[in-house]
mmCIF file of C-alpha atoms and ligand atoms in Angstrom:
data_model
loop_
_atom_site.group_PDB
_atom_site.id
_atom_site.type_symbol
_atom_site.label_atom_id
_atom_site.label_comp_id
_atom_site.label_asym_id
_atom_site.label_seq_id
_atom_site.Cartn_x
_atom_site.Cartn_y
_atom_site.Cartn_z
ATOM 1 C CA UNK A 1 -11.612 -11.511 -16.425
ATOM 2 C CA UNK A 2 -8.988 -14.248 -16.973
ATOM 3 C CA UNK A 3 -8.434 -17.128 -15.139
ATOM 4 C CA UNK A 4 -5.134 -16.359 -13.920
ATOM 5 C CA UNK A 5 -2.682 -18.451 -11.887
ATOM 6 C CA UNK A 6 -3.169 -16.909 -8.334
ATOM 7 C CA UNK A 7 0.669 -17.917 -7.576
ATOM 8 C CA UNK A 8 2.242 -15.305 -9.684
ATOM 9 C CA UNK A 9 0.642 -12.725 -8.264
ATOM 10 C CA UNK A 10 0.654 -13.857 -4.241
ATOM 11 C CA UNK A 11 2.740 -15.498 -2.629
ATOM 12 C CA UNK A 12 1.857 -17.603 0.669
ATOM 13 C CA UNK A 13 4.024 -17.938 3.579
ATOM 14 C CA UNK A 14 3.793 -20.332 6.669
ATOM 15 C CA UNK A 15 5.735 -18.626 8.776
ATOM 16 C CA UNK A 16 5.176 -18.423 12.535
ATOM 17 C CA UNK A 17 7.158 -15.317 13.680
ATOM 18 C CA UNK A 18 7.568 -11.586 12.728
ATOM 19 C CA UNK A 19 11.215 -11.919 13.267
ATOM 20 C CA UNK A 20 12.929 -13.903 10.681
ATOM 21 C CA UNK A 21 16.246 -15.580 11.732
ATOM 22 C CA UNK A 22 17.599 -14.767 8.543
ATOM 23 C CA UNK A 23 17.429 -12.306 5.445
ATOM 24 C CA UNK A 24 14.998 -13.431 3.317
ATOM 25 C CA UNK A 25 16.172 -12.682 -0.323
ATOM 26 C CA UNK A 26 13.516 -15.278 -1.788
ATOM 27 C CA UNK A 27 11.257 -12.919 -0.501
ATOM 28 C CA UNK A 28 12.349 -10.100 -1.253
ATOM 29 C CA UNK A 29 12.510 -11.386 -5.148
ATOM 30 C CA UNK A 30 9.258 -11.810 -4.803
ATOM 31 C CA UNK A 31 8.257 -8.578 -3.352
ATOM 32 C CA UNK A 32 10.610 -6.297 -5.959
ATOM 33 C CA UNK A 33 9.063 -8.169 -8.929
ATOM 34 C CA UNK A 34 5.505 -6.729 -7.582
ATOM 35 C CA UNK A 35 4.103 -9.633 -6.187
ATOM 36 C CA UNK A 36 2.319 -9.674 -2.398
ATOM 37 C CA UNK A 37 3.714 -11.727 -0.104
ATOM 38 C CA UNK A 38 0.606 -13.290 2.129
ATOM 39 C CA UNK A 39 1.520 -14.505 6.016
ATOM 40 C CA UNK A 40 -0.885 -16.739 6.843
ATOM 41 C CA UNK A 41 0.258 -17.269 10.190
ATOM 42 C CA UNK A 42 1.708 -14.416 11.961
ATOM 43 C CA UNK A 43 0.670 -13.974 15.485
ATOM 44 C CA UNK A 44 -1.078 -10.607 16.127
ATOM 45 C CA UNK A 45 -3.465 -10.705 19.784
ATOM 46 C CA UNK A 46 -5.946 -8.623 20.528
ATOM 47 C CA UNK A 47 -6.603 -7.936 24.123
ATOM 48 C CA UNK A 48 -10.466 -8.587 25.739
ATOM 49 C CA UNK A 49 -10.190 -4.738 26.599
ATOM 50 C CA UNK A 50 -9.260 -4.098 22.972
ATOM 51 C CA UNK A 51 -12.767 -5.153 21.217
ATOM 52 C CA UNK A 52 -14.258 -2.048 22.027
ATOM 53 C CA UNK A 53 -12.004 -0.563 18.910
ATOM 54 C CA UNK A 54 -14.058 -2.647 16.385
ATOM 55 C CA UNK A 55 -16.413 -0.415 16.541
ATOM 56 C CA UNK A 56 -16.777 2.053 12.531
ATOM 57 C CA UNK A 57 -17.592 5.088 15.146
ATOM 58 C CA UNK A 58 -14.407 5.370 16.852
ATOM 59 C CA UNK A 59 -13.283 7.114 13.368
ATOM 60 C CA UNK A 60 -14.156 11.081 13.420
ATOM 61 C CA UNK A 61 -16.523 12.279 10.849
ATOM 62 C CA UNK A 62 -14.570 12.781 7.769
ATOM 63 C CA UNK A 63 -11.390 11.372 8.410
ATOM 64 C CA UNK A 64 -10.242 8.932 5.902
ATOM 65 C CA UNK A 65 -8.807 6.370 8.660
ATOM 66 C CA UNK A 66 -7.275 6.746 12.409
ATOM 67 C CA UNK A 67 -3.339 7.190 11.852
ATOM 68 C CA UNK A 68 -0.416 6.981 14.414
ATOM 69 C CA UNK A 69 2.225 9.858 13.544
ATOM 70 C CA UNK A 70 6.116 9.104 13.778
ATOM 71 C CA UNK A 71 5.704 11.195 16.930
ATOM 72 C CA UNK A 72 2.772 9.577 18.390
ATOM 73 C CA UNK A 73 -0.050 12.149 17.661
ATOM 74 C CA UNK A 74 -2.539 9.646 17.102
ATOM 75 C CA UNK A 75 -5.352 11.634 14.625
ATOM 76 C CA UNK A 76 -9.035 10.428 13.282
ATOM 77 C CA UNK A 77 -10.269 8.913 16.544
ATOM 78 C CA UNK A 78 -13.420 10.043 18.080
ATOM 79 C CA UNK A 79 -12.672 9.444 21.738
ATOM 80 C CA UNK A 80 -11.727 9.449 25.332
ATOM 81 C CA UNK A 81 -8.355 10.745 26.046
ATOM 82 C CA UNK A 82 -8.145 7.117 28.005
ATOM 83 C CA UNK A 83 -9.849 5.540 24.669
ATOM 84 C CA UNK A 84 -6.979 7.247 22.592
ATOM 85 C CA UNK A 85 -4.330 6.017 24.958
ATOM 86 C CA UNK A 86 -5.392 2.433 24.558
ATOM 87 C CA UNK A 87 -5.624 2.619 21.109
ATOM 88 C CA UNK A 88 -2.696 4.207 20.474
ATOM 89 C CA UNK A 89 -0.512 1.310 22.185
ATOM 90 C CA UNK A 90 -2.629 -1.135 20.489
ATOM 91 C CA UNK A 91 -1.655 0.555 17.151
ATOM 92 C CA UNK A 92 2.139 1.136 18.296
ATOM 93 C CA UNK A 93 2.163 -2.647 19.178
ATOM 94 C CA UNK A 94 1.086 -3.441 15.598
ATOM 95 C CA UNK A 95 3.931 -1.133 14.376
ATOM 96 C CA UNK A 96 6.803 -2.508 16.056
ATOM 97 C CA UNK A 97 5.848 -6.101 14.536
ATOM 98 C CA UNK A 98 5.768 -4.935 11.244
ATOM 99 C CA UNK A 99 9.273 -3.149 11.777
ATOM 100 C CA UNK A 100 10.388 -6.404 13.013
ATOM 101 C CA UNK A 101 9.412 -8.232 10.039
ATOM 102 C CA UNK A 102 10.754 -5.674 7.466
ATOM 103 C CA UNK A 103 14.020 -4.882 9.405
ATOM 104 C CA UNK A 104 14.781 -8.814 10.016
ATOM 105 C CA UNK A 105 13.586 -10.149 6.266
ATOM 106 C CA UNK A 106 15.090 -6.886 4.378
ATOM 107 C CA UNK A 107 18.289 -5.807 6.231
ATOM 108 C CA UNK A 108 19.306 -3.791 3.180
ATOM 109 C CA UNK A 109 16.064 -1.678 3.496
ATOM 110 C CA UNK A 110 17.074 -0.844 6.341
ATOM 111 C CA UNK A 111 19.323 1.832 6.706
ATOM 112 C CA UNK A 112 17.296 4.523 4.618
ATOM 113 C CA UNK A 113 13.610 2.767 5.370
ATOM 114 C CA UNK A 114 11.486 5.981 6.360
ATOM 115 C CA UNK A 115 8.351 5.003 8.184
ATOM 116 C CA UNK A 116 5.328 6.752 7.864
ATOM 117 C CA UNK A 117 2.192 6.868 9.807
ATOM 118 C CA UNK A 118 0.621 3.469 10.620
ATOM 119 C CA UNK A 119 -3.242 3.013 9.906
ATOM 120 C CA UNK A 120 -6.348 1.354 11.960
ATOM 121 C CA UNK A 121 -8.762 1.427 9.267
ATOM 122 C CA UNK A 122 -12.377 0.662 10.796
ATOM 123 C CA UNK A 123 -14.924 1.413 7.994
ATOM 124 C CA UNK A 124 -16.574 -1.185 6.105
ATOM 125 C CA UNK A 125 -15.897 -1.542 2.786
ATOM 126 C CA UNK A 126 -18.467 -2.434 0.490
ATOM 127 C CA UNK A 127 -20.599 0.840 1.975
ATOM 128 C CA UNK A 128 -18.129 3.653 1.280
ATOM 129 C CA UNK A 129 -18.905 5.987 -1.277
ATOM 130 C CA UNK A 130 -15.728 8.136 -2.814
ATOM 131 C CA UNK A 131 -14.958 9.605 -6.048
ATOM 132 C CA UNK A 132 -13.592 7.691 -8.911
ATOM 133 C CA UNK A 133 -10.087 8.983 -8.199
ATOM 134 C CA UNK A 134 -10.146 8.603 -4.616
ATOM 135 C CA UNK A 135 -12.078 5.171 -5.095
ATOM 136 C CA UNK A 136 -9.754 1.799 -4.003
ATOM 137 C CA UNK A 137 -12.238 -0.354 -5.092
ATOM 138 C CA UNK A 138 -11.168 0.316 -8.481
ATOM 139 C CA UNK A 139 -7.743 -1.374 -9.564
ATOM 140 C CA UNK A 140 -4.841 1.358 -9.002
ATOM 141 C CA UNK A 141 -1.029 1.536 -7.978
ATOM 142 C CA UNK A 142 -0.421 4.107 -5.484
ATOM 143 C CA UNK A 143 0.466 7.558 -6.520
ATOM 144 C CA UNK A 144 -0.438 10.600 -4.623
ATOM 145 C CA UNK A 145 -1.507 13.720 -6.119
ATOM 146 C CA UNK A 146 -0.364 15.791 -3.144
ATOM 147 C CA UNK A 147 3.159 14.567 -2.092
ATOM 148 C CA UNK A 148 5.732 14.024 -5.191
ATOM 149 C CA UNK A 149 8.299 10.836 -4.275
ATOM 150 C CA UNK A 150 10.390 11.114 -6.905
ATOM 151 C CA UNK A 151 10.715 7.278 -7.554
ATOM 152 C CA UNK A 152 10.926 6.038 -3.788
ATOM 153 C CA UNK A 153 8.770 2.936 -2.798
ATOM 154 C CA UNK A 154 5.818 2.775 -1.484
ATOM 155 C CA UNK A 155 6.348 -0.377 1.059
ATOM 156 C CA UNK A 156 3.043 -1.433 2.870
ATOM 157 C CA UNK A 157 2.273 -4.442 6.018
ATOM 158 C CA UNK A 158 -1.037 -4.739 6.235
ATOM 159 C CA UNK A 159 -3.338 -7.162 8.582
ATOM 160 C CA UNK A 160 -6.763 -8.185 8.947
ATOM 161 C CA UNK A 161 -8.257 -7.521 12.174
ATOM 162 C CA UNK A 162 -11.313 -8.626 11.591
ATOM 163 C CA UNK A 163 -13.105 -10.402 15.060
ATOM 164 C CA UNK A 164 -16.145 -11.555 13.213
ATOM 165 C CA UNK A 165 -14.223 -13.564 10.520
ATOM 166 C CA UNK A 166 -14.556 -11.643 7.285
ATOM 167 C CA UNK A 167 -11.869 -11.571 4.871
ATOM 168 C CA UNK A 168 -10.468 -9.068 3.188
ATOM 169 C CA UNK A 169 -10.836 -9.382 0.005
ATOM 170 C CA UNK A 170 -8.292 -7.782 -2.233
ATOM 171 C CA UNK A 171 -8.217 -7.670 -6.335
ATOM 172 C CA UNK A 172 -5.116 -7.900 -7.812
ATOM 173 C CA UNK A 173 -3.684 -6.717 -11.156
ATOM 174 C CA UNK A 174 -1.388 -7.343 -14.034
ATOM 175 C CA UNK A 175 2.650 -6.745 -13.744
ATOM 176 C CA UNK A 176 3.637 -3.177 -13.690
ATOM 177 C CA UNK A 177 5.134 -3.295 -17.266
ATOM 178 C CA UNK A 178 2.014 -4.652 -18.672
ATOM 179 C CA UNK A 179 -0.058 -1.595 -17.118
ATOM 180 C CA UNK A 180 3.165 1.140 -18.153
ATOM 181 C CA UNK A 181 2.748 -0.318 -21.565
ATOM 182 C CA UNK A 182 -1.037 0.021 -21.776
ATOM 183 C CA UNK A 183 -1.288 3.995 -20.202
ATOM 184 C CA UNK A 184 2.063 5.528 -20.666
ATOM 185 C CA UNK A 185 0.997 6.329 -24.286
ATOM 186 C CA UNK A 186 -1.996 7.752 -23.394
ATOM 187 C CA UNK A 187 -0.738 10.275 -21.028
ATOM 188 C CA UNK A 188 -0.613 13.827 -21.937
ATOM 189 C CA UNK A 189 3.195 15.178 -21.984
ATOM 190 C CA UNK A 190 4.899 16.290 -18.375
ATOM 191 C CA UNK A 191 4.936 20.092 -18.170
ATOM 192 C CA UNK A 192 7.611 21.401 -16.260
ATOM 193 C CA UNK A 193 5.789 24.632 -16.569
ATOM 194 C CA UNK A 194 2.550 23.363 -14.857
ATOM 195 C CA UNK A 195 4.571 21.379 -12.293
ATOM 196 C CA UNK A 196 6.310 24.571 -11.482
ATOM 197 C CA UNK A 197 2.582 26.078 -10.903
ATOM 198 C CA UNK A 198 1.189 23.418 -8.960
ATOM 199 C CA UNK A 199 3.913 23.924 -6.554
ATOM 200 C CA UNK A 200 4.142 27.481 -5.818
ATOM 201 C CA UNK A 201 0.593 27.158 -5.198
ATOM 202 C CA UNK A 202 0.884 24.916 -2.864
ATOM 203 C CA UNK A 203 -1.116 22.071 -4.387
ATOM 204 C CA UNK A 204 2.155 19.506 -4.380
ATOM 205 C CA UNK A 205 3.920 19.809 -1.541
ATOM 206 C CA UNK A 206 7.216 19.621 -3.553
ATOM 207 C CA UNK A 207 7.737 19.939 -7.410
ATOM 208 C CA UNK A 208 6.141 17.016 -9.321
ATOM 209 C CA UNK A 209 8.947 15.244 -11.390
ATOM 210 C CA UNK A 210 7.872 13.620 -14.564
ATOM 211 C CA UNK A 211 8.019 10.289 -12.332
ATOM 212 C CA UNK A 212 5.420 11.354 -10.482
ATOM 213 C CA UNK A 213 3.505 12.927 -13.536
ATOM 214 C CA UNK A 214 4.013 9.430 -15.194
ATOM 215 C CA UNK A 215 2.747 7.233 -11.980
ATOM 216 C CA UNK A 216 -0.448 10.019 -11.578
ATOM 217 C CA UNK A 217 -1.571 9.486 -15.244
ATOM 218 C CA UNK A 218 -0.979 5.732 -14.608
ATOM 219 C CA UNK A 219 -2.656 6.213 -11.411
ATOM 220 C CA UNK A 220 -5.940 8.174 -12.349
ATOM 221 C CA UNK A 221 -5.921 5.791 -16.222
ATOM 222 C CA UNK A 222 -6.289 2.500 -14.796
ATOM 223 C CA UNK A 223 -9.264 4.217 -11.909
ATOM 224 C CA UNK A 224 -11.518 5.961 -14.881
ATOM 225 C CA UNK A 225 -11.244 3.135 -17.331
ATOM 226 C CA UNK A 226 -14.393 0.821 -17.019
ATOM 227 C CA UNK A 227 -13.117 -1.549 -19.691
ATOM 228 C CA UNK A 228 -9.531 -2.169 -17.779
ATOM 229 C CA UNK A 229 -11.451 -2.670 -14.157
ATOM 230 C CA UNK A 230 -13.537 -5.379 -15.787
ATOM 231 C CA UNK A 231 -11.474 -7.081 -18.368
ATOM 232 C CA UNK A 232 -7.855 -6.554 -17.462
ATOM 233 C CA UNK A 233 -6.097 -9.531 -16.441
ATOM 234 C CA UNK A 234 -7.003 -9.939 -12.554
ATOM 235 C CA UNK A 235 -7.052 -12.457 -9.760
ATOM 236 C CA UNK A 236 -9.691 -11.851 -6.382
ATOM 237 C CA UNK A 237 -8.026 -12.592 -3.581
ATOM 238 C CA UNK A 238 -8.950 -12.907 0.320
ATOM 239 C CA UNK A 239 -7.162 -11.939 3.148
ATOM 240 C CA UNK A 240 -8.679 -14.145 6.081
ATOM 241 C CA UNK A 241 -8.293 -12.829 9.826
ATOM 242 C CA UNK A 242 -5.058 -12.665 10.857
ATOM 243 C CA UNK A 243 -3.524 -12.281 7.646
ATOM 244 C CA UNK A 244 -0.677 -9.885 6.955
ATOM 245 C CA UNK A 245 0.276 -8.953 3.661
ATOM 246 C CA UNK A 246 3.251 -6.960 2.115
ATOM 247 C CA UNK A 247 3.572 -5.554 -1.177
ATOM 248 C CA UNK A 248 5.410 -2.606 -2.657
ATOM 249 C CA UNK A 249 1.979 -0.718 -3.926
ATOM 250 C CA UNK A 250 3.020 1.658 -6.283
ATOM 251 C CA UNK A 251 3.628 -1.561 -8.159
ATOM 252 C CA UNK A 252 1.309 -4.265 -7.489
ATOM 253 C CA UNK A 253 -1.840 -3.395 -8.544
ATOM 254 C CA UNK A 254 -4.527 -3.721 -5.953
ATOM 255 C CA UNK A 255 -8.377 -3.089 -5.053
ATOM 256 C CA UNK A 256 -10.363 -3.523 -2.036
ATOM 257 C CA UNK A 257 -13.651 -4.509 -2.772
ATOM 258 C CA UNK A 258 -14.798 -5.848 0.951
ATOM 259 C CA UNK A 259 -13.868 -6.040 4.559
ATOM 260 C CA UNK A 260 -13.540 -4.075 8.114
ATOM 261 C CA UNK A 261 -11.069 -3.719 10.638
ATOM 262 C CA UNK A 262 -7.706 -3.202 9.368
ATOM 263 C CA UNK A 263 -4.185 -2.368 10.212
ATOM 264 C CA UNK A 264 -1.230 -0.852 7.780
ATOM 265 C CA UNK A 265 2.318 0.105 7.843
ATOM 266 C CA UNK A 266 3.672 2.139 5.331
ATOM 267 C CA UNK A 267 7.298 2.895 4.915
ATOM 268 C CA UNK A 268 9.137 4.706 2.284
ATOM 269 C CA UNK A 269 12.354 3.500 0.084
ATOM 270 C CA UNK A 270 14.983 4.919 -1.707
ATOM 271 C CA UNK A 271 15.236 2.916 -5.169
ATOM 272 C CA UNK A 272 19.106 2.876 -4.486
ATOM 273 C CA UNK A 273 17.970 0.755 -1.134
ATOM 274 C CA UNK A 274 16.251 -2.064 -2.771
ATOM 275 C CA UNK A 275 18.197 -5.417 -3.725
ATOM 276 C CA UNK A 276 17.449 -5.170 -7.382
ATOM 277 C CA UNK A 277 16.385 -1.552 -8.944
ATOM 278 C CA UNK A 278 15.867 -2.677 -12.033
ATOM 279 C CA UNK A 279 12.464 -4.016 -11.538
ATOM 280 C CA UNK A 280 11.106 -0.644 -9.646
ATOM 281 C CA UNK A 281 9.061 1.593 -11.542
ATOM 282 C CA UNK A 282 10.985 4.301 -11.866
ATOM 283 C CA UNK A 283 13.590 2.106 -14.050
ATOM 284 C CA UNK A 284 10.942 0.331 -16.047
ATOM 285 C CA UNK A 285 9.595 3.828 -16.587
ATOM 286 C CA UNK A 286 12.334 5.188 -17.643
ATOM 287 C CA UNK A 287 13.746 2.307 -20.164
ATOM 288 C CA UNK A 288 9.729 2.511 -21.465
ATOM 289 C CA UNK A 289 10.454 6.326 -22.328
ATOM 290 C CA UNK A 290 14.296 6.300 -22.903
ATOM 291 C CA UNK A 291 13.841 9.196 -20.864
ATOM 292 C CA UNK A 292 15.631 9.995 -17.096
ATOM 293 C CA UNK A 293 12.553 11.336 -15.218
ATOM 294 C CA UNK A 294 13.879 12.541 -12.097
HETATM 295 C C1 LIG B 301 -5.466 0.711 -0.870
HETATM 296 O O1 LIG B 301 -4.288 0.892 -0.558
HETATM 297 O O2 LIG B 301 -5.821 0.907 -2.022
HETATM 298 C C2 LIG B 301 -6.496 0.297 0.170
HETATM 299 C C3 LIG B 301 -6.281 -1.088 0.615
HETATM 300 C C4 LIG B 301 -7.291 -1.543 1.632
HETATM 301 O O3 LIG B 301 -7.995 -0.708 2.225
HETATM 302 O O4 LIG B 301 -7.399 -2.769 1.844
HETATM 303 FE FE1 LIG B 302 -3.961 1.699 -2.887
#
């Protein structure tokens, strides 16, 4: 592992408030060119009554984390109907900051900014056991087998909510053109054919588009390869309490190797929405191929 500059790949910010006064195009720079932006000091309180949510057993047997719906269907929670009430405004509450933040830093997002379900993720870390594929401790971008996105971001708040003071401790990868470079080659062709299969089936919800071919292969290459988790140029990086970070994460490349208690936003993007496309996968895809894959 080098010893890389931590500043190119993270970027800390002092401010004090979700909602920024202005547009924050610095920022945003930062954020399209794959880099996480960390808030260090963004207020987020957790009620005395609240505590009782740090608890791993609160998450249902099998469910992958407790989520908050765009409707309010909160799903994953093992609980009280009173329980679910609670947590479900503690999660909402959590929401609406990070919809402040976005909406007041970004206003260009805005207009087509879809937001998807928000996240209270109470396992620990180090002790979960999941398949290589399905395994975040091992550097990835996002890409999702299931749900094609035909180039749209992947935009993601996130924030320690840790009471007992452990970090979360992130690694985080090389620029996106530097990973394309490395697996795009090695990726066996798109098959229209194939993609036309896996939807009737039912197995992607829509058809996959060679983007999302591409971004899978990328995906599931950087996950089974030993030799890039170990040796690929890296920085680890901890998220102390109280810490909320944003990154676009179907660019920055990212690993959770320890931590509990935490909360995430995600919202989706239209490439035409962002201040500069040229710096989004899809387009350094695309020049990397000479290919239109959408
Ligand atoms: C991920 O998006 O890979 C998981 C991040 C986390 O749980 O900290
Ligand atoms: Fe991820």
């Amino acid at each position: 592992m080098s010893n890389s500059d931590p500043t190119s790949f993270v970027k800390k910010v002092a401010v004090t408030q979700w909602e920024q006064p202005t547009a924050r195009l610095d920022w945003a720079a930062d954020l399209e060119a794959g880099r996480i932006l960390h808030f260090e000091a963004l207020p987020f309180i957790v009620d005395h009554s609240e505590q009782r949510f740090f608890d791993a057993g609160i998450q249902s047997k099998g469910a992958r984390n407790i989520s908050l719906d765009s409707s309010g269907t909160l799903k994953g929670m093992n609980a009280s109907a009173e329980d679910q009430k609670a947590l479900t405004q503690f999660i909402l509450r959590y929401r609406d900051l990070a919809q402040q933040l976005v909406d007041s830093a970004f206003p260009k997002y805005k207009t087509d900014l879809r937001v998807a379900p928000t996240s209270f993720r109470p396992n620990q870390v180090e002790t979960r056991t999941q398949s290589v594929r399905a395994d975040d401790k091992r550097l990835h971008i996002d890409a999702f087998p299931t749900r094609p996105n035909y180039g749209e971001r992947i935009l993601r708040v996130f924030l320690n909510v840790n009471p007992l003071g452990q970090p979360r401790v992130w690694r985080v990868g090389e620029p996106f053109i530097e990973i394309a470079k490395q697996f795009v080659p090695k990726i066996k062709p798109y098959s229209a054919w194939q993609a036309k299969a896996l939807s009737a089936l039912g197995i992607t919800k829509s058809l996959r588009s060679e983007y999302d071919h591409l971004m899978l292969g990328i995906h599931d290459g950087m996950k089974r390869s030993d030799q890039y988790q170990s040796e690929s140029n890296q920085i680890t990086y901890n998220f102390p309490p109280g810490s909320v970070w944003v990154c676009f994460s179907d660019q920055a490349a990212h690993a959770v190797m320890a931590g509990q208690f935490m909360m995430e936003q995600t919202y989706h993007l239209p490439v035409t929405s962002l201040y500069d496309s040229q710096t989004s996968p899809l387009q350094i895809l695309q020049k990397l191929t000479h290919k239109e894959l959408v």
